[in-house]
PDB file of C-alpha atoms in Angstrom:
ATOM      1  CA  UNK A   1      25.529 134.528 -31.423  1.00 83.00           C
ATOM      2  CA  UNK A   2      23.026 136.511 -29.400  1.00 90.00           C
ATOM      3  CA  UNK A   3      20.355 138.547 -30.434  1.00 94.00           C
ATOM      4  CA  UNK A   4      20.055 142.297 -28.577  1.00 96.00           C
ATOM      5  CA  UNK A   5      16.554 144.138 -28.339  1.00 97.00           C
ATOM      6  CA  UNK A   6      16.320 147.873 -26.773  1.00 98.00           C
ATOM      7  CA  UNK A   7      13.058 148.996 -25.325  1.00 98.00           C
ATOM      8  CA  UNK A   8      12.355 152.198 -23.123  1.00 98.00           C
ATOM      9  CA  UNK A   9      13.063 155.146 -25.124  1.00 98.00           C
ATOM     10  CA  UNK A  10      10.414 157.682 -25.128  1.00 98.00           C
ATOM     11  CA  UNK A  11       9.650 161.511 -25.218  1.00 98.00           C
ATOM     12  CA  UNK A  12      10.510 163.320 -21.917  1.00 98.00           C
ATOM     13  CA  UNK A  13      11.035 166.751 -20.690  1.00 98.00           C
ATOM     14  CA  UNK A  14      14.383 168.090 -19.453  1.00 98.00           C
ATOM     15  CA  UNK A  15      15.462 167.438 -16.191  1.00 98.00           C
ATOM     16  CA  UNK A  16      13.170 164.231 -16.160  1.00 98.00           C
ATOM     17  CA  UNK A  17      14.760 160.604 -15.835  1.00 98.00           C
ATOM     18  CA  UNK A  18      14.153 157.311 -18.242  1.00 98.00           C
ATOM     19  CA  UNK A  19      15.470 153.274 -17.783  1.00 98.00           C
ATOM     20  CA  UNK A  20      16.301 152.178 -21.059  1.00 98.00           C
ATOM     21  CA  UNK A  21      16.243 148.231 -21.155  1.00 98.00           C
ATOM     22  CA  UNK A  22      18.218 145.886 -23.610  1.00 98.00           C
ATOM     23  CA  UNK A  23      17.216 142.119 -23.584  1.00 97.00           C
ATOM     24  CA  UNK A  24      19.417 139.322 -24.724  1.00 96.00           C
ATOM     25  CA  UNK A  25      18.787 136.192 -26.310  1.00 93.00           C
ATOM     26  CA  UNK A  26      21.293 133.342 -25.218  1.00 78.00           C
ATOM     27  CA  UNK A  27      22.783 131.571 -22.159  1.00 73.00           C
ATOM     28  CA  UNK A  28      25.497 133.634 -21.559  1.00 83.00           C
ATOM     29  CA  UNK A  29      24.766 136.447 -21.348  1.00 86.00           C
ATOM     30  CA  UNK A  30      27.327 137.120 -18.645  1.00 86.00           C
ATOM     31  CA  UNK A  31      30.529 136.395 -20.454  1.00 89.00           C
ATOM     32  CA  UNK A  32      29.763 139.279 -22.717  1.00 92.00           C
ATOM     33  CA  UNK A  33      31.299 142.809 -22.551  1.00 94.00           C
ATOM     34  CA  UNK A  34      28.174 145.209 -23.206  1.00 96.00           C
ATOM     35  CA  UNK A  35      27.774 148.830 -24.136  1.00 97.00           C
ATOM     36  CA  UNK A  36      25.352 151.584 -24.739  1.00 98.00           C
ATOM     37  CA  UNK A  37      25.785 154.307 -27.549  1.00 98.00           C
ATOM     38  CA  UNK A  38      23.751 157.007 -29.028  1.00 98.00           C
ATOM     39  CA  UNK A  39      23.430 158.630 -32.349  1.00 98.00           C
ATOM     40  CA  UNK A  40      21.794 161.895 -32.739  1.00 97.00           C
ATOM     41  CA  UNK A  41      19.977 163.598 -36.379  1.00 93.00           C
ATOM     42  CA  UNK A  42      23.335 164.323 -38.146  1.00 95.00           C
ATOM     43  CA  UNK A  43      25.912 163.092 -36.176  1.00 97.00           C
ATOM     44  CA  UNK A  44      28.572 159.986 -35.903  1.00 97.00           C
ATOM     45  CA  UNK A  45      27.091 157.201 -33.242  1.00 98.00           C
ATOM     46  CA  UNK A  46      29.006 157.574 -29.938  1.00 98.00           C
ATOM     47  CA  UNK A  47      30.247 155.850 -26.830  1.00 98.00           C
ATOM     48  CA  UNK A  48      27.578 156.066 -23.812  1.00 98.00           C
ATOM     49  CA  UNK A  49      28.786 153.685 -21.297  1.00 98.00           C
ATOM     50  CA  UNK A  50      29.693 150.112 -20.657  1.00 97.00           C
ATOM     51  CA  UNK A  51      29.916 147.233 -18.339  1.00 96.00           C
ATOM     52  CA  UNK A  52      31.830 143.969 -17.913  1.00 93.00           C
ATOM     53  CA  UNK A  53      31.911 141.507 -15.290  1.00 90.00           C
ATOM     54  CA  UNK A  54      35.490 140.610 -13.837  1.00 88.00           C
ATOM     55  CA  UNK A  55      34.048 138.220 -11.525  1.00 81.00           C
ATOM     56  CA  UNK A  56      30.610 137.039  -9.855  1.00 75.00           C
ATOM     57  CA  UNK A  57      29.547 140.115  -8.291  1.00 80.00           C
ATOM     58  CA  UNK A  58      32.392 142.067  -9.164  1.00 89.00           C
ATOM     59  CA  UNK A  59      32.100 144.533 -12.327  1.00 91.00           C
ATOM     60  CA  UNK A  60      33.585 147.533 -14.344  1.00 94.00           C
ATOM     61  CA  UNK A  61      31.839 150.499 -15.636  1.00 96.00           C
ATOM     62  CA  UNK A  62      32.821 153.441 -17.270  1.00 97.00           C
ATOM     63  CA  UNK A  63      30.480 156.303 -18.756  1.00 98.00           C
ATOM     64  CA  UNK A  64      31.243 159.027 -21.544  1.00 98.00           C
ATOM     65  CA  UNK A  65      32.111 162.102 -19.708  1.00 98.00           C
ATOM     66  CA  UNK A  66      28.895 163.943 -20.953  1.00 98.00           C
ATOM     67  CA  UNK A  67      26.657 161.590 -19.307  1.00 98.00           C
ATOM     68  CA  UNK A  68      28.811 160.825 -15.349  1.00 98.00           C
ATOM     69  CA  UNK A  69      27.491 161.102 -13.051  1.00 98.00           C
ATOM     70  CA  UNK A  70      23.715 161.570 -14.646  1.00 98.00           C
ATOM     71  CA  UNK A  71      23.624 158.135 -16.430  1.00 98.00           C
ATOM     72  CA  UNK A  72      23.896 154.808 -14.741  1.00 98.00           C
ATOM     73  CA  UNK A  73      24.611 151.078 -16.565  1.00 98.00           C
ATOM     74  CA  UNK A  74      23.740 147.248 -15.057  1.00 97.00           C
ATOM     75  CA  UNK A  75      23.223 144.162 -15.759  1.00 95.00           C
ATOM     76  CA  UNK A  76      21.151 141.486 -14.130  1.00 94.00           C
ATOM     77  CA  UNK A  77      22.095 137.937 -15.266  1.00 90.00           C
ATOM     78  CA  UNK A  78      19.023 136.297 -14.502  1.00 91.00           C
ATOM     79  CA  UNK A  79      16.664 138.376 -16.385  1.00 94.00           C
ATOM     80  CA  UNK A  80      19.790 138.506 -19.267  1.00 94.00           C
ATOM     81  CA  UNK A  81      19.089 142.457 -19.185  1.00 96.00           C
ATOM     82  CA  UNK A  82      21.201 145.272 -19.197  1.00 97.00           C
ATOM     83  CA  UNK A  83      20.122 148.540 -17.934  1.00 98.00           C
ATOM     84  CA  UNK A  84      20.735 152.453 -18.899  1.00 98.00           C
ATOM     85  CA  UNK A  85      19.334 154.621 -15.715  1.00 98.00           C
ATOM     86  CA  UNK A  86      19.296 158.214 -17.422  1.00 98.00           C
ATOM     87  CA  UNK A  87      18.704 161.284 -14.623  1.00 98.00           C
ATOM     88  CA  UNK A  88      18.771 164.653 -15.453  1.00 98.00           C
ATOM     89  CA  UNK A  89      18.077 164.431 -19.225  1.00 98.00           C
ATOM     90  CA  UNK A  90      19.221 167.195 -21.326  1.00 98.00           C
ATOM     91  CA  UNK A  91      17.610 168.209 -25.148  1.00 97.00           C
ATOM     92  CA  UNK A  92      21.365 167.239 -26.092  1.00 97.00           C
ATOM     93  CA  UNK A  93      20.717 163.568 -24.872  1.00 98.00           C
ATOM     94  CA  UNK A  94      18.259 163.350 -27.739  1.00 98.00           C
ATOM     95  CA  UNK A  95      19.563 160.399 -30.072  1.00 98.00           C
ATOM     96  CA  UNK A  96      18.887 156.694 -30.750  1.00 98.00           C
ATOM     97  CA  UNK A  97      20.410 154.787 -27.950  1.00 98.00           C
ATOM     98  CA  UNK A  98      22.026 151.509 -29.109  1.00 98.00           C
ATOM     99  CA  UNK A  99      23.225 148.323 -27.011  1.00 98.00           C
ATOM    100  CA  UNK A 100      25.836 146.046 -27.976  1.00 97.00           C
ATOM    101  CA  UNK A 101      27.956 143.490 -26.904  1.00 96.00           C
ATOM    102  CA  UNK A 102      31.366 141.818 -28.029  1.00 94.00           C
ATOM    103  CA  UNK A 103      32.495 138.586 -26.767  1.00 89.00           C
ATOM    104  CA  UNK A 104      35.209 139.854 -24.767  1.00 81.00           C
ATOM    105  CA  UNK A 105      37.234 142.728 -23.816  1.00 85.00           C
ATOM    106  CA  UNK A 106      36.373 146.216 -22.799  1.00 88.00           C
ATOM    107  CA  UNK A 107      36.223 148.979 -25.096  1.00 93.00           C
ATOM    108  CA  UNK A 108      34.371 152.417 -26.472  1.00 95.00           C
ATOM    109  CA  UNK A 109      35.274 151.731 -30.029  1.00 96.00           C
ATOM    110  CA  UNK A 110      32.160 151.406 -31.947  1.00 96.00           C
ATOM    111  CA  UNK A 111      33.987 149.029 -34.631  1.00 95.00           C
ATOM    112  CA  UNK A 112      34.848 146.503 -31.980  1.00 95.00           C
ATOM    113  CA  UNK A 113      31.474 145.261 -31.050  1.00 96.00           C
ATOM    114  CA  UNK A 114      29.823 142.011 -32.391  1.00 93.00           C
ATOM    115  CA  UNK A 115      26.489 142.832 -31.650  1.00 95.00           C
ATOM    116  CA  UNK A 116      23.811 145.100 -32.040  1.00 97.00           C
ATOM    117  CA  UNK A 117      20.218 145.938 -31.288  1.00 97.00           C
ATOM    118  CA  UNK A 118      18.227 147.929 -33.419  1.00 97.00           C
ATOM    119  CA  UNK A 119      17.897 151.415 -31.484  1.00 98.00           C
ATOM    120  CA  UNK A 120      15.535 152.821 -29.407  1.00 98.00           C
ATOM    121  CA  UNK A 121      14.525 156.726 -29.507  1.00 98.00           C
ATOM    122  CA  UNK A 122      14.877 159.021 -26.793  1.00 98.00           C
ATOM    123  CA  UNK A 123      13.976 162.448 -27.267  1.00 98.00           C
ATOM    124  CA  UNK A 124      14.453 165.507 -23.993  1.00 98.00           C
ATOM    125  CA  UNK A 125      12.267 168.610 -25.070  1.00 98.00           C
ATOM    126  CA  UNK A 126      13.583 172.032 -23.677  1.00 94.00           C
TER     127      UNK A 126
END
């Protein structure tokens, strides 16, 4: 079981940048795949990106293709935190941004993941 906790979001303009943060609860923290998605006013949530370690220092990340290249994800063990590094925010990035985490295996489907934090709010003006 872990427990996930987002913190972060805010109200920014566009262009500007934002670190969302997502805490864990547990000891390990590093045997779990983890993910970030987003649901804007009226729409389905969706992927964002996510992160899995294969070994120590070793990891894979992949990223929604509406957000390469602008958005960044990590994870630091110690501090049992992962990371969303958002640059060049658009008023389209405007959702709730989610984390969650599955015990094991990578994947973008939403219905696969065991875990979930409650949301943080992050809103671009024009």
């Amino acid at each position: 079981q872990v427990q996930l906790v987002e913190s972060g979001g805010g109200l920014v303009q566009a262009g500007d940048s934002l670190t969302l943060s997502c805490v864990a609860s547990g000891r390990t923290f590093s045997r779990y795949a983890m993910g970030w998605f987003r649901q804007a006013p009226g729409k389905e949530r969706e992927f964002v990106a996510l992160h899995t370690w294969i070994r120590a220092s070793t990891y894979y990340a992949d990223y929604a293709d509406s957000v390469k290249g602008r958005f960044t994800i990590a994870r630091d063990n110690v501090k049992n935190t992962m990371y969303l590094q958002m640059n060049s925010l658009k008023p389209e990035d405007t959702a709730v941004y989610y984390c969650a985490a599955r015990n094991s295996g990578v994947t973008k489907r939403i219905d696969e993941y065991d875990y979930w934090g409650q949301g943080t709010q992050v809103t671009v003006s024009s």
